Amino acid sequence: MKLNELYSLVCGLKIDRQWLLESFYPLPITRYITLHPSSGMMAKNYPYYDDVTRLIGHILNSQSIQIVQLGESQDVAINGCVHLQGKTDYHQSAYILKNSLLHLGNDSWLAHRAGEIQIPLLELFGPTTIANHSPYRYNSDKTIFIESHRWGKQATFASQEAPATITVIPPEQVANKI
């Protein structure tokens, strides 16, 4: 049972569809995937997105597809991306996401939003689990979850880990799934 299901049962509430106002954001490109490398919890942030973008860059370029990085202004800029971190609000990010060919990211609000609006999604999990923390709604034909093996240990659900369990996901595995 996902956490939001458990919370709703305890509170006596029914889970309904997500609703989020989308606001137009002018992008000079039309074919792109979105990347959100942050999450609000350091342990959930995948540190090898630069390697992933290097591995997939030439394939995307050959198909005139770019990578749009969304997030907060303090997020580290990932190589090979159109950088919009800190330049959009939630509503504009939702608009950009809706028009994306694929969303790549860790367990975060944009991954949950991608699941809700049924766009292709590749989501990475380190200290959290697919069973409890994947989007409540998603299209199983268009979604791939990659969960760390955590060296055989249980998920910590911690905001910080040393070493971070998400780091054992190889960039080549992520690139191949894209």
N, CA and C of each residue as an Amber inpcrd file, in Angstrom:
protein
   534
   0.8460000  -1.1770000   0.0000000   0.0000000   0.0000000   0.0000000
   0.8920000   1.2400000   0.0000000   0.5910000   2.1600000  -0.8930000
   1.3630000   3.4070000  -0.9630000   1.0360000   4.2790000   0.2590000
   1.9780000   5.1610000   0.5960000   1.7830000   5.9990000   1.7780000
   0.5460000   6.8790000   1.6810000   0.2880000   7.4380000   0.4810000
  -0.8840000   8.3130000   0.3790000  -2.1750000   7.5270000   0.5650000
  -2.1930000   6.2500000   0.1880000  -3.3710000   5.4200000   0.4280000
  -3.5710000   5.2010000   1.9260000  -2.4770000   4.9290000   2.6240000
  -2.5450000   4.7180000   4.0670000  -3.0270000   5.9860000   4.7690000
  -2.4560000   7.1270000   4.4050000  -2.8720000   8.3980000   5.0090000
  -4.3450000   8.6760000   4.7480000  -4.7980000   8.4120000   3.5340000
  -6.2000000   8.6920000   3.2190000  -7.1260000   7.7850000   4.0190000
  -6.7540000   6.5180000   4.2100000  -7.5720000   5.6100000   5.0160000
  -7.6670000   6.0910000   6.4600000  -6.5300000   6.4760000   7.0190000
  -6.4910000   6.9390000   8.4070000  -7.3380000   8.2020000   8.5750000
  -7.3140000   9.0690000   7.5690000  -8.0560000  10.3330000   7.6480000
  -9.5060000  10.1950000   7.1850000  -9.8520000   9.0650000   6.6010000
 -11.2070000   8.8850000   6.0990000 -11.4720000   9.6720000   4.8250000
 -10.4390000   9.9010000   4.0250000 -10.5750000  10.6840000   2.8050000
 -10.4250000   9.7930000   1.5770000 -10.9810000  10.2550000   0.4670000
 -10.8720000   9.5430000  -0.8030000  -9.8150000  10.2380000  -1.6540000
  -8.9540000   9.4400000  -2.2860000  -7.9530000  10.0070000  -3.1790000
  -8.6160000  10.2930000  -4.5120000  -8.4520000  11.5090000  -4.9870000
  -9.0200000  11.9100000  -6.2670000  -7.8800000  12.2390000  -7.2250000
  -8.2140000  12.6540000  -8.4070000  -7.2150000  13.0330000  -9.4020000
  -6.4690000  14.2820000  -8.9370000  -5.1820000  14.3340000  -9.2860000
  -4.4080000  15.5510000  -9.0140000  -4.9440000  16.6720000  -9.8770000
  -4.9520000  17.8410000  -9.3290000  -5.3240000  19.0080000 -10.1200000
  -4.2390000  20.0440000  -9.9100000  -3.7250000  20.5710000 -11.0100000
  -2.6990000  21.6080000 -10.9330000  -2.8630000  22.5180000 -12.1280000
  -3.0100000  23.7880000 -11.8620000  -3.1040000  24.7730000 -12.9260000
  -1.7950000  24.7890000 -13.7050000  -1.8880000  24.7150000 -15.0120000
  -0.7110000  24.7950000 -15.8640000  -0.6630000  26.1750000 -16.4990000
   0.5000000  26.7900000 -16.4510000   0.6890000  28.1160000 -17.0380000
   1.6790000  28.0290000 -18.1860000   1.3190000  28.6410000 -19.2930000
   2.1680000  28.6470000 -20.4790000   3.5650000  29.1570000 -20.1490000
   4.5580000  28.4920000 -20.7170000   5.9390000  28.9580000 -20.6340000
   6.5140000  28.8540000 -22.0410000   7.0280000  29.9590000 -22.5810000
   7.5210000  29.9390000 -23.9640000   8.8700000  29.2240000 -24.0900000
   8.8510000  28.0750000 -24.7120000  10.0890000  27.3350000 -24.9840000
  10.4270000  27.4730000 -26.4610000  11.6860000  27.6710000 -26.7810000
  12.0790000  27.7880000 -28.1920000  12.2300000  26.4220000 -28.8780000
  11.8850000  25.3490000 -28.1750000  12.0110000  23.9940000 -28.7220000
  10.6790000  23.2640000 -28.5820000  10.4810000  22.2490000 -29.4140000
   9.2280000  21.4960000 -29.3410000   9.4360000  20.0250000 -29.0070000
  10.6190000  19.4930000 -29.3010000  10.9000000  18.0800000 -29.0080000
  11.9380000  18.0220000 -27.8870000  11.4690000  17.5660000 -26.7190000
  12.3620000  17.5370000 -25.5690000  11.9040000  16.5110000 -24.5400000
  12.8560000  16.1110000 -23.6920000  12.5440000  15.3630000 -22.4860000
  12.8680000  16.2750000 -21.3120000  12.2300000  16.0410000 -20.1920000
  12.5070000  16.8420000 -18.9980000  13.3450000  16.0150000 -18.0250000
  14.1610000  16.7250000 -17.2890000  15.0180000  16.1430000 -16.2690000
  14.8800000  16.9790000 -15.0080000  14.5880000  16.3180000 -13.9040000
  14.5030000  16.9930000 -12.6050000  15.4340000  16.2450000 -11.6510000
  16.6530000  16.7490000 -11.4630000  17.6510000  16.0060000 -10.6950000
  17.5900000  16.1980000  -9.1810000  16.6850000  17.0210000  -8.6880000
  16.6150000  17.2670000  -7.2470000  15.2980000  16.7340000  -6.6950000
  15.1630000  16.7830000  -5.3730000  13.9720000  16.2040000  -4.7710000
  13.5800000  16.8210000  -3.4310000  14.4510000  17.5800000  -2.8410000
  14.1820000  18.0850000  -1.4930000  14.8130000  17.2080000  -0.4190000
  15.3010000  16.0250000  -0.8140000  16.0060000  15.1210000   0.1040000
  17.3150000  14.7160000  -0.5660000  18.4190000  15.0890000   0.0020000
  19.7130000  14.8340000  -0.6050000  19.9160000  13.3570000  -0.9700000
  19.4680000  12.4430000  -0.1220000  19.6900000  11.0160000  -0.3710000
  18.9300000  10.5050000  -1.5930000  17.8840000  11.2020000  -2.0300000
  17.1150000  10.7710000  -3.2030000  17.6940000  11.2970000  -4.5060000
  18.6470000  12.2190000  -4.4330000  19.1880000  12.8530000  -5.6360000
  20.2720000  11.9910000  -6.2810000  20.0600000  11.6640000  -7.5410000
  20.9970000  10.8250000  -8.2910000  22.1800000  11.6810000  -8.7490000
  23.4110000  11.3120000  -8.3890000  24.5640000  12.1650000  -8.6810000
  25.1820000  11.9750000 -10.0740000  24.6430000  11.0530000 -10.8900000
  25.2940000  10.7330000 -12.1530000  24.5120000  11.1730000 -13.3910000
  23.6820000  12.1850000 -13.2620000  22.9200000  12.6460000 -14.4270000
  23.8410000  13.2080000 -15.5190000  24.9670000  13.8050000 -15.1490000
  25.9240000  14.2690000 -16.1730000  26.3880000  13.0990000 -17.0370000
  26.6550000  11.9570000 -16.4090000  27.0680000  10.7690000 -17.1570000
  25.9360000  10.2710000 -18.0550000  24.7250000  10.2930000 -17.5350000
  23.5700000   9.8420000 -18.3200000  23.3840000  10.7380000 -19.5420000
  23.4340000  12.0550000 -19.3590000  23.2320000  12.9560000 -20.4980000
  24.3560000  12.8210000 -21.5250000  25.5730000  12.5280000 -21.0560000
  26.6860000  12.2880000 -21.9840000  26.4360000  11.0210000 -22.8020000
  25.9110000   9.9920000 -22.1550000  25.6550000   8.7230000 -22.8350000
  24.5210000   8.8040000 -23.8580000  23.5020000   9.6140000 -23.5890000
  22.3340000   9.6740000 -24.4850000  22.3380000  10.8800000 -25.4100000
  23.2370000  11.8160000 -25.1820000  23.2340000  13.0770000 -25.9340000
  23.2500000  12.9160000 -27.4330000  24.1490000  12.1020000 -27.9550000
  24.2590000  11.9570000 -29.4120000  23.0190000  11.2920000 -30.0130000
  22.4100000  10.3750000 -29.2800000  21.1840000   9.7180000 -29.7720000
  20.0390000  10.7240000 -29.8190000  19.8940000  11.5050000 -28.7610000
  18.8290000  12.5140000 -28.7400000  19.0730000  13.5730000 -29.8100000
  20.3100000  14.0320000 -29.9250000  20.6380000  15.0400000 -30.9400000
  20.3150000  14.5560000 -32.3450000  20.5660000  13.2790000 -32.6190000
  20.2930000  12.7360000 -33.9600000  18.8020000  12.7370000 -34.2770000
  17.9650000  12.8230000 -33.2430000  16.5160000  12.8510000 -33.4360000
  15.9280000  14.2330000 -33.1190000  16.7910000  15.2370000 -33.0070000
  16.3860000  16.6210000 -32.7010000  15.5920000  16.7150000 -31.4050000
  16.0360000  15.9800000 -30.3910000  15.4150000  16.0120000 -29.0650000
  16.4120000  16.6260000 -28.0930000  15.9510000  17.5780000 -27.3100000
  16.8030000  18.2160000 -26.3060000  16.3550000  17.8170000 -24.9080000
  17.1710000  18.1260000 -23.9270000  16.8600000  17.8490000 -22.5250000
  16.6310000  19.1770000 -21.8210000  15.4930000  19.3160000 -21.1750000
  15.1640000  20.5220000 -20.4270000  15.2810000  20.1990000 -18.9410000
  16.1780000  20.9020000 -18.2570000  16.3450000  20.6980000 -16.8260000
  15.4310000  21.6380000 -16.0610000  14.5880000  21.0650000 -15.2250000
  13.7010000  21.8350000 -14.3570000  14.2000000  21.7230000 -12.9210000
  13.7610000  22.6160000 -12.0740000  14.1380000  22.5530000 -10.6680000
  14.3240000  23.9240000 -10.0620000  15.0030000  23.9320000  -8.9440000
  15.2380000  25.1570000  -8.1840000  16.5230000  25.8440000  -8.6530000
  16.6400000  27.1270000  -8.3680000  17.8120000  27.8890000  -8.8140000
  19.1110000  27.3550000  -8.2340000  19.0820000  26.7500000  -7.0670000
  20.3070000  26.2240000  -6.4470000  20.6970000  24.8400000  -6.9620000
  19.8820000  24.2330000  -7.8190000  20.2160000  22.9230000  -8.3750000
  21.4470000  23.0250000  -9.2740000  22.2930000  22.0260000  -9.1930000
  23.4880000  21.9630000 -10.0360000  23.0610000  21.7960000 -11.4890000
  23.6750000  22.5700000 -12.3700000  23.3570000  22.4850000 -13.7990000
  23.9400000  21.2020000 -14.3700000  23.0880000  20.4390000 -15.0540000
  23.5090000  19.1960000 -15.6940000  23.9530000  19.5140000 -17.1180000
  25.0840000  18.9760000 -17.5270000  25.6110000  19.2150000 -18.8700000
  24.6510000  18.7340000 -19.9460000  24.6090000  19.4800000 -21.0490000
  23.8170000  19.0670000 -22.1960000  22.3440000  19.4010000 -22.1090000
  21.9750000  20.2570000 -21.1720000  20.5610000  20.5870000 -20.9730000
  20.2540000  22.0410000 -21.3060000  18.9890000  22.3020000 -21.6020000
  18.4500000  23.6600000 -21.6130000  18.1110000  23.9360000 -20.1520000
  18.7150000  24.9530000 -19.5670000  18.6140000  25.1770000 -18.1260000
  17.4700000  26.1160000 -17.7670000  16.4410000  25.5390000 -17.1250000
  15.3120000  26.3360000 -16.6500000  15.1720000  26.2840000 -15.1390000
  16.1410000  25.7030000 -14.4510000  16.0430000  25.6270000 -13.0040000
  16.0230000  27.0380000 -12.4120000  15.0230000  27.2600000 -11.5570000
  14.8430000  28.5680000 -10.9370000  14.1460000  29.5800000 -11.8180000
  13.8000000  29.2220000 -13.0540000  13.1730000  30.1670000 -13.9870000
  11.6790000  29.9130000 -14.1760000  11.1820000  28.8210000 -13.6000000
   9.7630000  28.4960000 -13.7470000   9.1470000  28.2740000 -12.3710000
   7.8550000  28.5290000 -12.2750000   7.1430000  28.1770000 -11.0460000
   6.5090000  26.7950000 -11.2420000   5.7730000  26.3100000 -10.2460000
   5.1460000  24.9890000 -10.3320000   4.2300000  24.8730000 -11.5440000
   3.4660000  25.9040000 -11.7950000   2.4780000  25.8720000 -12.8740000
   3.1480000  25.8430000 -14.2450000   4.2130000  26.5970000 -14.4030000
   4.9620000  26.5910000 -15.6620000   5.7090000  25.2660000 -15.8410000
   6.2670000  24.7370000 -14.7600000   6.9340000  23.4350000 -14.8310000
   5.9410000  22.3480000 -15.2310000   4.7240000  22.4180000 -14.7100000
   3.6880000  21.4430000 -15.0710000   3.3360000  21.5460000 -16.5530000
   3.2940000  22.7520000 -17.0870000   3.0200000  22.9580000 -18.5120000
   4.1420000  22.3560000 -19.3630000   5.3790000  22.6380000 -18.9930000
   6.5330000  22.1080000 -19.7280000   6.5310000  20.5850000 -19.6610000
   6.2820000  20.0370000 -18.4910000   6.2380000  18.5930000 -18.3020000
   5.1700000  17.9510000 -19.1870000   4.0000000  18.5600000 -19.2520000
   2.8830000  18.0030000 -20.0240000   3.2430000  17.8280000 -21.4950000
   4.1120000  18.6650000 -22.0050000   4.4920000  18.6190000 -23.4160000
   5.7940000  17.8640000 -23.6710000   6.3120000  17.2190000 -22.6490000
   7.5590000  16.4810000 -22.7350000   7.3460000  15.0980000 -23.3570000
   8.3560000  14.6170000 -24.0490000   8.3140000  13.2650000 -24.6130000
   8.5600000  12.2020000 -23.5490000   9.2760000  12.5830000 -22.4770000
   9.6320000  11.6750000 -21.3910000  10.0880000  12.5180000 -20.2130000
   9.8280000  12.0370000 -19.0140000  10.3800000  12.7020000 -17.8320000
  11.3520000  11.7500000 -17.1550000  12.5250000  12.2750000 -16.8120000
  13.5620000  11.5340000 -16.1100000  13.8180000  12.2300000 -14.7870000
  13.8020000  11.4730000 -13.7050000  14.0930000  12.0810000 -12.4120000
  14.0280000  11.0860000 -11.2840000  14.3510000  11.5720000 -10.0840000
  14.2380000  10.7520000  -8.8940000  12.8530000  10.9520000  -8.3020000
  12.6130000  10.3110000  -7.1910000  11.3360000  10.3950000  -6.4860000
  11.1120000  11.8580000  -6.0760000  10.2270000  12.5480000  -6.8100000
   9.9740000  13.9660000  -6.5520000   8.5820000  14.3350000  -7.0650000
   8.1800000  15.5630000  -6.8310000   6.8290000  15.9820000  -7.2290000
   6.6510000  15.9380000  -8.7380000   7.6830000  16.2590000  -9.5100000
   7.5350000  16.2270000 -10.9640000   7.3590000  14.8020000 -11.4770000
   8.0070000  13.8330000 -10.8540000   7.8030000  12.4310000 -11.2510000
   6.3710000  12.0100000 -10.9340000   5.8630000  12.4270000  -9.7930000
   4.4700000  12.1070000  -9.4450000   3.5050000  12.7820000 -10.4140000
   3.8160000  13.9860000 -10.7960000   2.9750000  14.6980000 -11.7640000
   3.0230000  14.0070000 -13.1270000   4.2040000  13.5830000 -13.5530000
   4.3460000  12.8690000 -14.8230000   3.4930000  11.6040000 -14.8240000
   3.5050000  10.8900000 -13.7010000   2.6590000   9.7020000 -13.5880000
   1.1880000  10.0410000 -13.6930000   0.7950000  11.0850000 -13.0180000
  -0.6160000  11.4930000 -13.0180000  -1.1000000  11.8520000 -14.4170000
  -0.2660000  12.5480000 -15.1870000  -0.7150000  12.9780000 -16.5220000
  -0.3260000  11.9720000 -17.6070000   0.2000000  10.8210000 -17.1690000
   0.4170000   9.6680000 -18.0430000   1.4590000   9.8780000 -19.1460000
   2.4670000  10.7110000 -18.8920000   3.5320000  10.8140000 -19.8970000
   4.5940000   9.7640000 -19.5770000   5.3890000   9.3600000 -20.5560000
   6.4470000   8.3910000 -20.2720000   7.3460000   8.8900000 -19.1410000
   7.6950000   7.9660000 -18.2530000   8.4110000   8.3230000 -17.0350000
   9.4870000   7.2850000 -16.7440000  10.6900000   7.7800000 -16.4140000
  11.7680000   6.9460000 -15.8940000  12.1520000   7.5530000 -14.5510000
  11.8510000   6.8300000 -13.4740000  12.0390000   7.3550000 -12.1220000
  13.0010000   6.4650000 -11.3410000  13.9190000   7.1090000 -10.6130000
  14.9520000   6.4060000  -9.8530000  14.6520000   6.4680000  -8.3560000
  14.9260000   5.3600000  -7.6700000  14.6750000   5.2660000  -6.2320000
  15.9180000   4.7770000  -5.5140000  16.2970000   5.4830000  -4.4480000
  17.4160000   5.0820000  -3.6050000  16.9350000   4.7360000  -2.2160000
  16.7380000   5.7440000  -1.3520000  16.3160000   5.4610000   0.0180000
  14.8150000   5.2230000   0.1620000  14.0670000   5.4580000  -0.9130000
  12.6240000   5.2060000  -0.8960000  12.3290000   4.0190000  -1.8070000
  11.1100000   3.5260000  -1.7590000  10.7790000   2.3160000  -2.5160000
   9.7080000   2.5820000  -3.5710000   9.7480000   1.7500000  -4.5920000
   8.7110000   1.8100000  -5.6220000   7.3630000   1.4900000  -4.9930000
   7.3370000   0.4880000  -4.1330000   6.0740000   0.0430000  -3.5300000
   5.3630000   1.1530000  -2.7660000   6.1180000   1.9800000  -2.0600000
   5.5060000   3.0250000  -1.2270000   5.5420000   4.4170000  -1.8150000
   6.4850000   4.6890000  -2.7070000   6.7220000   6.0710000  -3.1040000
   6.5990000   6.3690000  -4.5950000   6.2540000   5.3810000  -5.3950000
   6.0430000   5.6600000  -6.8220000   4.7470000   6.4400000  -6.9880000
   4.5510000   7.0580000  -8.1350000   3.3180000   7.8250000  -8.3410000
   2.0740000   6.9660000  -8.1010000   1.0500000   7.5720000  -7.5460000
  -0.1980000   6.8580000  -7.2630000  -0.8410000   6.3720000  -8.5530000
  -0.8110000   7.2070000  -9.5710000  -1.3300000   6.8340000 -10.8810000
  -0.1970000   6.9530000 -11.8940000  -0.1200000   6.0190000 -12.7950000
   0.8400000   6.0850000 -13.8970000   0.4430000   5.0450000 -14.9300000
   0.9330000   5.2340000 -16.1320000   0.6730000   4.3060000 -17.2210000
   1.7810000   3.2530000 -17.1900000   1.4400000   2.0310000 -16.8330000
   2.4630000   0.9930000 -16.6790000   3.1790000   0.6710000 -17.9950000
   2.5430000   0.9460000 -19.1210000   3.1970000   0.7150000 -20.4100000
   4.2260000   1.7920000 -20.7450000   4.1400000   2.9340000 -20.0810000
   5.0180000   4.0570000 -20.3900000   5.9450000   4.4180000 -19.2240000
   5.9850000   3.5850000 -18.1870000   6.7310000   3.9300000 -16.9850000
   7.7610000   2.8600000 -16.6530000   8.9600000   3.3300000 -16.3240000
  10.0150000   2.4420000 -15.8610000  10.5190000   2.9850000 -14.5310000
  10.5520000   2.1080000 -13.5380000  11.1140000   2.4490000 -12.2390000
  12.4170000   1.6760000 -12.0740000  13.4490000   2.3640000 -11.6060000
  14.7100000   1.7070000 -11.2790000  14.9610000   1.9480000  -9.7980000
  15.0460000   0.8560000  -9.0560000  15.2620000   0.9420000  -7.6150000
  16.6460000   0.3890000  -7.2750000  17.3530000   1.0950000  -6.4280000
  18.6720000   0.6630000  -5.9680000  18.5710000  -0.7020000  -5.2990000
  19.6120000  -1.5140000  -5.4620000  19.6320000  -2.8030000  -4.7530000
  20.0430000  -2.6140000  -3.2880000  20.5540000  -1.4480000  -2.9450000
  20.8870000  -1.0580000  -1.5670000  21.7970000  -2.0570000  -0.8540000
  22.6220000  -2.7480000  -1.6460000  23.5310000  -3.7340000  -1.0650000
  22.7640000  -4.7930000  -0.2580000  21.5160000  -5.0720000  -0.6680000
  20.6960000  -6.0860000  -0.0090000  20.0140000  -5.6190000   1.2650000
  20.1370000  -4.3460000   1.5890000  19.5330000  -3.8240000   2.8230000
  18.1650000  -3.2060000   2.5380000  17.3910000  -3.0080000   3.5780000
  16.0880000  -2.3710000   3.4640000  16.2420000  -0.8740000   3.1660000
  15.2030000  -0.2780000   2.6040000  15.1850000   1.1670000   2.3640000
  15.2570000   1.9000000   3.6950000  16.0030000   2.9970000   3.7160000
  16.1440000   3.7590000   4.9640000  15.1030000   4.8550000   5.0990000
  14.5970000   5.3500000   3.9710000  13.6670000   6.4850000   3.9300000
  14.2900000   7.7310000   4.5570000  15.6070000   7.7470000   4.6760000
  16.3310000   8.8460000   5.3130000  16.5870000   9.9750000   4.3160000
  16.6430000  11.1860000   4.8210000  16.9260000  12.3320000   3.9560000
  18.4040000  12.4110000   3.5910000  19.2540000  11.7730000   4.3980000
  20.6790000  11.7140000   4.0940000  21.1720000  10.3070000   4.3950000
  22.0300000   9.8060000   3.5240000  22.6230000   8.4790000   3.7090000
  24.1140000   8.5730000   3.3930000  24.8990000   7.7760000   4.0710000
  26.3270000   7.6930000   3.7550000  26.7160000   6.2220000   3.7830000
  27.0100000   5.6520000   2.6610000  26.9070000   6.2070000   1.3130000
  25.4500000   6.1930000   0.8300000  25.1560000   7.0640000  -0.1050000
  23.7980000   7.1620000  -0.6450000  23.4880000   5.9260000  -1.4790000
  22.3810000   5.2630000  -1.1800000  22.0400000   4.0170000  -1.8720000
  21.6700000   4.2420000  -3.3380000  21.2710000   5.4340000  -3.7050000
  20.9220000   5.6980000  -5.1070000  22.1630000   5.6530000  -6.0000000
  23.3420000   5.7980000  -5.3930000  24.5850000   5.8210000  -6.1810000
  24.9380000   4.4710000  -6.7880000  24.3050000   3.3910000  -6.3620000
  24.6420000   2.0790000  -6.9350000  23.8910000   1.8000000  -8.2440000
  23.0250000   2.7080000  -8.6580000  22.3670000   2.5660000  -9.9570000
  23.3480000   3.0680000 -11.0160000  23.7810000   2.1980000 -11.9210000
  24.7720000   2.6200000 -12.9290000  24.1640000   3.5650000 -13.9760000
  24.8830000   4.6090000 -14.3750000  24.3870000   5.5260000 -15.4040000
  24.0400000   4.8000000 -16.7080000  24.7820000   3.7420000 -17.0150000
  24.5190000   2.9850000 -18.2480000  23.1310000   2.3330000 -18.2130000
  22.6990000   1.8910000 -17.0340000  21.3790000   1.2900000 -16.8910000
  20.2910000   2.3330000 -17.1580000  20.4870000   3.5220000 -16.6220000
  19.5270000   4.6150000 -16.8350000  19.4990000   4.9950000 -18.3010000
  20.6720000   5.1740000 -18.9000000  20.7490000   5.5590000 -20.3150000
  20.0880000   4.5120000 -21.2060000  20.3010000   3.2440000 -20.9270000
  19.7050000   2.1760000 -21.7340000  18.1810000   2.1890000 -21.6410000
  17.6450000   2.5070000 -20.4930000  16.1890000   2.5410000 -20.3210000
  15.5620000   3.7380000 -21.0540000  16.3200000   4.8330000 -21.1470000
  15.8100000   5.9960000 -21.8930000  15.6530000   5.6250000 -23.3430000
